[in-house]
mmCIF file of C-alpha atoms in Angstrom:
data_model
loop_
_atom_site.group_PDB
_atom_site.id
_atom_site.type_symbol
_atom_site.label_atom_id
_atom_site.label_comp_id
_atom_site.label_asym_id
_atom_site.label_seq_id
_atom_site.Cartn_x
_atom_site.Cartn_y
_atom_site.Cartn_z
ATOM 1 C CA UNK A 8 0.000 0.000 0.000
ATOM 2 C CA UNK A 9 2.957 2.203 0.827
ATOM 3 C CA UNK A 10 4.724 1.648 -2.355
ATOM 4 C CA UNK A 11 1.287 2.567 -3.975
ATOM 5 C CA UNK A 12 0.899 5.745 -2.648
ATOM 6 C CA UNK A 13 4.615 6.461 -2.860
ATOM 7 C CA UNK A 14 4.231 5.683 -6.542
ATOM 8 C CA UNK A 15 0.889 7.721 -6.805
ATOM 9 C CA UNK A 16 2.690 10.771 -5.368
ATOM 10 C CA UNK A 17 5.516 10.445 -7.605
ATOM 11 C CA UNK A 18 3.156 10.900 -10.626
ATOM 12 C CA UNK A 19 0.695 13.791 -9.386
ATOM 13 C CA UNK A 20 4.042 15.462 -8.700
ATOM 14 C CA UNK A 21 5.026 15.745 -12.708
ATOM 15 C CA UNK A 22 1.807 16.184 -13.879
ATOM 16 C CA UNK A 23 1.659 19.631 -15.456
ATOM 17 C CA UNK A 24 -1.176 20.792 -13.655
ATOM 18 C CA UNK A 25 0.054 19.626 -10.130
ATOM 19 C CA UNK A 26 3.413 22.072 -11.386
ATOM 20 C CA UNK A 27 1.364 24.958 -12.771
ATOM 21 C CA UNK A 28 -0.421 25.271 -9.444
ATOM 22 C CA UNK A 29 2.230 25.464 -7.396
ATOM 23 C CA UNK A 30 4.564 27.469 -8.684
ATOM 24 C CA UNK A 31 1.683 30.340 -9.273
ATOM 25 C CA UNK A 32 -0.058 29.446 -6.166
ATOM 26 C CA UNK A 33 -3.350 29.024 -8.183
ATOM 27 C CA UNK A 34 -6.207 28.031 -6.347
ATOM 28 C CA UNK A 35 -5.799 23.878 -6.319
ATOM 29 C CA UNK A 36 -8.612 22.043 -7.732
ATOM 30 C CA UNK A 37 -8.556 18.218 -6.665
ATOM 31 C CA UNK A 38 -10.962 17.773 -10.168
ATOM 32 C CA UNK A 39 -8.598 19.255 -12.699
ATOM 33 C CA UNK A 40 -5.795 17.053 -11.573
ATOM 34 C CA UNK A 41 -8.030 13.707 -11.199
ATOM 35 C CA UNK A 42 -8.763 14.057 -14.786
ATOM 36 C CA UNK A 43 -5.331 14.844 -15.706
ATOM 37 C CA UNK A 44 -3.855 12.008 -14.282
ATOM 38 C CA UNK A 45 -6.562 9.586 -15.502
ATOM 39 C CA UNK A 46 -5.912 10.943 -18.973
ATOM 40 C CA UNK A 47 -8.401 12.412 -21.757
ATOM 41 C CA UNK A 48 -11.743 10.368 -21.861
ATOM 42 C CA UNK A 49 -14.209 11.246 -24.414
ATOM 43 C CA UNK A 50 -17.760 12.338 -22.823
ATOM 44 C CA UNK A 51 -20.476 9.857 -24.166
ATOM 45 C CA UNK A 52 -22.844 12.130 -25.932
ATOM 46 C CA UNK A 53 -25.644 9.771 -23.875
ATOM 47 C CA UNK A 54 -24.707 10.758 -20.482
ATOM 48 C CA UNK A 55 -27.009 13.269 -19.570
ATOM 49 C CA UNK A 56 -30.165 10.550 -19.877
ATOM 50 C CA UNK A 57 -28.645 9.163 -16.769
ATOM 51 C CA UNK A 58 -28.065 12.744 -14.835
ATOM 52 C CA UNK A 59 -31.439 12.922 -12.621
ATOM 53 C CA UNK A 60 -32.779 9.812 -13.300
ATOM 54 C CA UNK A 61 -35.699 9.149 -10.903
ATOM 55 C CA UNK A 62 -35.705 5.309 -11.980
ATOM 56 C CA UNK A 63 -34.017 2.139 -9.590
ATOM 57 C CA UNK A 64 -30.823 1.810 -9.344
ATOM 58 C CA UNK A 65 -30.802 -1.606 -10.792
ATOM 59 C CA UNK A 66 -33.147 0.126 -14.118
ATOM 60 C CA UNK A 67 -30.212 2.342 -14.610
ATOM 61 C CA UNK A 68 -27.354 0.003 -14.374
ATOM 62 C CA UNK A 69 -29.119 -2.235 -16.739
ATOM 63 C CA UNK A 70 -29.418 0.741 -19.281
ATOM 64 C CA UNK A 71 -26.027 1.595 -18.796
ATOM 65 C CA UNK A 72 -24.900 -1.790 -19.878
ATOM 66 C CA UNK A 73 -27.624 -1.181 -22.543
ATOM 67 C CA UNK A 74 -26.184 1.982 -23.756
ATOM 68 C CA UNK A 75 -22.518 0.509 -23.798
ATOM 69 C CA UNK A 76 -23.309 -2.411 -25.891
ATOM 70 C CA UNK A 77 -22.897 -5.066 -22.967
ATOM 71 C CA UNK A 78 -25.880 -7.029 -22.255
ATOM 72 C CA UNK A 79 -25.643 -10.568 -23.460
ATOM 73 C CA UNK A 80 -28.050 -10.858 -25.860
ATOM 74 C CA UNK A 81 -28.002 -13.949 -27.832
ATOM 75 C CA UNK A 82 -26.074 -12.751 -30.845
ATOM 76 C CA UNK A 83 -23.053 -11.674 -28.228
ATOM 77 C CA UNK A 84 -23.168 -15.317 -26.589
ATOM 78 C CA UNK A 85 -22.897 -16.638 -30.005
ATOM 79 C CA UNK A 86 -19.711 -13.910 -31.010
ATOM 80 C CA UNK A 87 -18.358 -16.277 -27.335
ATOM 81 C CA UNK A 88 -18.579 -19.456 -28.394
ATOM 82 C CA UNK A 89 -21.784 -20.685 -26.638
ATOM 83 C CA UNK A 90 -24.207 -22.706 -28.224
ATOM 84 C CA UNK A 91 -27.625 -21.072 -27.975
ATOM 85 C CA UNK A 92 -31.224 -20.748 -29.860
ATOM 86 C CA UNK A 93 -30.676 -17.643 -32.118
ATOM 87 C CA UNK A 94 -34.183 -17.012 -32.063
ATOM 88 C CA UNK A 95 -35.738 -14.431 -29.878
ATOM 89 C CA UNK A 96 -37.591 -15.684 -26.762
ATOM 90 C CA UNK A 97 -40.586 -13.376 -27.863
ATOM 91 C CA UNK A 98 -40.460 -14.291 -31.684
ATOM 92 C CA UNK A 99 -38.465 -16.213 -34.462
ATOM 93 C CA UNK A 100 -36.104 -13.343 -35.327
ATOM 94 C CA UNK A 101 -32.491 -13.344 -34.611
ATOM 95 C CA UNK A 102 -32.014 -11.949 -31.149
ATOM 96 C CA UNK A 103 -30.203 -8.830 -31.262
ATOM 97 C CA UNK A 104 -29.811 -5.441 -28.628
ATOM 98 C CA UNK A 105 -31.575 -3.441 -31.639
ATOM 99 C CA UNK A 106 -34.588 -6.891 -32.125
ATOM 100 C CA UNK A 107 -35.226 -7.633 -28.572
ATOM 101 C CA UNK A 108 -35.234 -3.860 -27.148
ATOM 102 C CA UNK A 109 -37.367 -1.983 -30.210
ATOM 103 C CA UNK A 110 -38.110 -4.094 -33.424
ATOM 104 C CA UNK A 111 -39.309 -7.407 -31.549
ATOM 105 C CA UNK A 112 -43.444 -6.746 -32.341
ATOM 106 C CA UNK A 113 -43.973 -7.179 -28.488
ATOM 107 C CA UNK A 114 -41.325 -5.180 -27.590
ATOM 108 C CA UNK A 115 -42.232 -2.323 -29.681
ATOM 109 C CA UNK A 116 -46.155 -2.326 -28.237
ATOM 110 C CA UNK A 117 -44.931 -2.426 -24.765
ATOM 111 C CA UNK A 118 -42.359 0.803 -26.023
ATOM 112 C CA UNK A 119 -45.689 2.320 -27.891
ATOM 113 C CA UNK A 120 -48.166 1.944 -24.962
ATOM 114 C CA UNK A 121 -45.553 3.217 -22.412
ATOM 115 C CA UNK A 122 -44.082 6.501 -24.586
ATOM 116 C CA UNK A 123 -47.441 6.876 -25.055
ATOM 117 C CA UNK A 124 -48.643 7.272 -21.506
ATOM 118 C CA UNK A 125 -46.170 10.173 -21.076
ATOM 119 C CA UNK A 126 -47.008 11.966 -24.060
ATOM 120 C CA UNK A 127 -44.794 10.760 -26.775
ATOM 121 C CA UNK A 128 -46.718 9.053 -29.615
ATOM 122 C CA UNK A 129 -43.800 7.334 -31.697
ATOM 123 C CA UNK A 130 -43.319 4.225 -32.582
ATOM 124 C CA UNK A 131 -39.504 3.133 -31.722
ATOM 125 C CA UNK A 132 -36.880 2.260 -34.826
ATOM 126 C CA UNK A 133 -32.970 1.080 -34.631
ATOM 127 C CA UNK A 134 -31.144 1.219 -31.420
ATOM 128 C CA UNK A 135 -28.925 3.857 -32.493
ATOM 129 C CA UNK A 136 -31.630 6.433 -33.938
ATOM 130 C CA UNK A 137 -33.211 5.890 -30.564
ATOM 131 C CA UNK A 138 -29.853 7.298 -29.015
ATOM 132 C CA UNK A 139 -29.900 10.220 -30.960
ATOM 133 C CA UNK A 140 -33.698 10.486 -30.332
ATOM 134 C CA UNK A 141 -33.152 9.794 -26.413
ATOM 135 C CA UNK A 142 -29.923 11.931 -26.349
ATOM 136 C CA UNK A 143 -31.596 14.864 -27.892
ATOM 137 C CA UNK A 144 -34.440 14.716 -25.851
ATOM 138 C CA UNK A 145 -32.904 14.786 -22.124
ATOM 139 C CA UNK A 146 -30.778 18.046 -23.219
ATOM 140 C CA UNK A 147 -34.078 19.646 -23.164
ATOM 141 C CA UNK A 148 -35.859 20.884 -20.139
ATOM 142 C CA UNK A 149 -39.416 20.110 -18.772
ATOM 143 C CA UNK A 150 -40.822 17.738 -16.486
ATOM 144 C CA UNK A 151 -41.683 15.599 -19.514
ATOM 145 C CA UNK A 152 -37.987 14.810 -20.038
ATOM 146 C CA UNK A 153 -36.639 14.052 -16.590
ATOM 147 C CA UNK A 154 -39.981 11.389 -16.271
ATOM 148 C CA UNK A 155 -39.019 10.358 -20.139
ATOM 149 C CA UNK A 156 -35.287 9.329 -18.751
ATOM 150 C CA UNK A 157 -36.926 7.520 -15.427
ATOM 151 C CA UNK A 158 -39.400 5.659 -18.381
ATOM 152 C CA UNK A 159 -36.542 4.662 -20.359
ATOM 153 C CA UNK A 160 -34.745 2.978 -17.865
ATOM 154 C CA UNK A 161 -37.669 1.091 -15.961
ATOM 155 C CA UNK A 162 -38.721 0.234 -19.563
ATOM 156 C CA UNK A 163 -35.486 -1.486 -20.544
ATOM 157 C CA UNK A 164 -34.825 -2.816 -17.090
ATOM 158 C CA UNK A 165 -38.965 -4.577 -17.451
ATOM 159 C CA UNK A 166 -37.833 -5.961 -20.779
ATOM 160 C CA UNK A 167 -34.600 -7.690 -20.257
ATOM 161 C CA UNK A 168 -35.771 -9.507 -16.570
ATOM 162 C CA UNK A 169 -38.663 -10.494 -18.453
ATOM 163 C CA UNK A 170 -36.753 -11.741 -21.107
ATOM 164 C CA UNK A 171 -34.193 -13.472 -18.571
ATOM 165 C CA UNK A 172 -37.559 -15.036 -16.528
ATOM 166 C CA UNK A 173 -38.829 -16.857 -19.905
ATOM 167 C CA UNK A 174 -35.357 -18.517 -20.534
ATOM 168 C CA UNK A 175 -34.386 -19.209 -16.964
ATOM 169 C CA UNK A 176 -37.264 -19.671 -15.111
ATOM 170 C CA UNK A 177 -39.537 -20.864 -17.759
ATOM 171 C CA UNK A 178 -42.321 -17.651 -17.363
ATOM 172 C CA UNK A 179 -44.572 -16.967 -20.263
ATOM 173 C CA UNK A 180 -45.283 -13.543 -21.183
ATOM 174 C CA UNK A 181 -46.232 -10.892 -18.825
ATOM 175 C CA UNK A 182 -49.404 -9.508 -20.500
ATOM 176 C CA UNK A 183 -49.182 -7.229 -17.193
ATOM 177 C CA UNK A 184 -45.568 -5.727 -17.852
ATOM 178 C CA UNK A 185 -46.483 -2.502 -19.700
ATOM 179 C CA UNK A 186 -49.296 -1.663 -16.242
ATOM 180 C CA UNK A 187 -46.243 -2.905 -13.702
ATOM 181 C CA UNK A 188 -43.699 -0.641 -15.443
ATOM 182 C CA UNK A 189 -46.113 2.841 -14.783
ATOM 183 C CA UNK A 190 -46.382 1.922 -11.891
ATOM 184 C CA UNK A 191 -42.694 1.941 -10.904
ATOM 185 C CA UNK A 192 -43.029 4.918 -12.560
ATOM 186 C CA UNK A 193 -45.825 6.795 -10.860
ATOM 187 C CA UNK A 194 -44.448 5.369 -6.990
ATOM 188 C CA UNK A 195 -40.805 6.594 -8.077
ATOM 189 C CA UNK A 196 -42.527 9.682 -9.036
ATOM 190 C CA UNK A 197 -44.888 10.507 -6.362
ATOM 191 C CA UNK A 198 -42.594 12.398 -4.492
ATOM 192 C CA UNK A 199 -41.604 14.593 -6.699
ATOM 193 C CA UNK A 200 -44.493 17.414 -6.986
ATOM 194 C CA UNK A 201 -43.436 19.122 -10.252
ATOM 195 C CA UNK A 202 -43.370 15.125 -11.769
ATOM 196 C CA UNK A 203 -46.293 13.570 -9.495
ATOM 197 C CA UNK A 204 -49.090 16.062 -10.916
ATOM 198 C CA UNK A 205 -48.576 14.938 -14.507
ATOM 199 C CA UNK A 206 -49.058 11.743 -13.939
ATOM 200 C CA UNK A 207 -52.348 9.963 -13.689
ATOM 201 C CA UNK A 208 -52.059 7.833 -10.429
ATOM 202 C CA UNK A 209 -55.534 7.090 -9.448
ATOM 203 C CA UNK A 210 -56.262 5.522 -12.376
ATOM 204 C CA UNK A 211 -53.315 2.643 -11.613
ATOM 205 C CA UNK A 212 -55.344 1.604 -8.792
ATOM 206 C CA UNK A 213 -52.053 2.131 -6.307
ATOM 207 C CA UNK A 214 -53.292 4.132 -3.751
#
């Protein structure tokens, strides 16, 4: 641990901003030298959809993993080696991120009813022109955006678990998914004032 730190020291002490500071007695900022030292990252142009996100934790991670290109969707455990059904577990078509998420026909009506319920009436296309969509939209302001990045998330999150219950645990469909997923929504929501009046609580029969 010692040589760690030692070794750690040694480098903040030749970076250029650790050397600018000093020697001008600037005021020190503990950010500009973290991202110094960790180097020049590029800023995923996606990033703000997860800045106030009202949704679970677990919603967000999943569309994180989404967004990167990581879940294992059957076309990825087939790049690995493993020997699966191609097929989608909702339909006959290949399963891809882009099939299962928005152009699986039971995907895309759970995407339509749900987009719907918030105000957007679109039907969903490719993954990445919903990225652009999606990343356009949460630059904007409004309550309908910070609930449309909350939606997003719990919507993903609904469709892969239900995807993982009908190949693991052997579920059939959830004809219920789309009413479960508003109201994750509306309870995540309900404490937020400027969020809770726009949405239409009573008639989920939640409290």
């Amino acid at each position: 641990m010692i040589k760690r730190i030692l070794k750690v020291r040694e480098q903040v002490q030749h970076t250029q901003y650790w050397q600018t500071a000093t020697s001008q007695r600037d005021m020190f900022s503990t950010s500009k030298l973290y991202q110094e030292i960790r180097g020049g990252l590029d800023q995923m142009s996606w990033r703000k959809i997860f800045f106030t996100n009202y949704a679970r934790p677990r919603a967000v991670f999943i569309l994180w993993l989404t967004f990167r290109g990581r879940i294992k969707t059957k076309d990825r455990l087939i790049r690995y080696g493993i020997n699966v059904d191609p097929r989608c577990v909702f339909c006959s078509e290949e399963e891809t991120v882009d099939h299962l998420m928005f152009q699986c026909r039971i995907t895309n009506g759970i995407w339509k009813n749900i987009l719907g319920w918030i105000g957007y009436h679109r039907s969903p296309d490719h993954w990445m022109l919903e990225q652009i969509w999606l990343t356009a939209e949460a630059n904007k302001k409004g309550w309908r955006r910070v609930l449309l990045k909350a939606v997003v998330a719990e919507t993903v999150y609904a469709i892969w678990r239900m995807h993982n219950d009908v190949i693991f645990k052997q579920h059939t469909l959830d004809d219920t998914i789309t009413r479960k997923i508003k109201e994750v929504i509306a309870l995540r929501c309900i404490g937020y004032r400027s969020l809770a009046k726009h949405i239409n609580i009573e008639s989920l029969g939640i409290i």
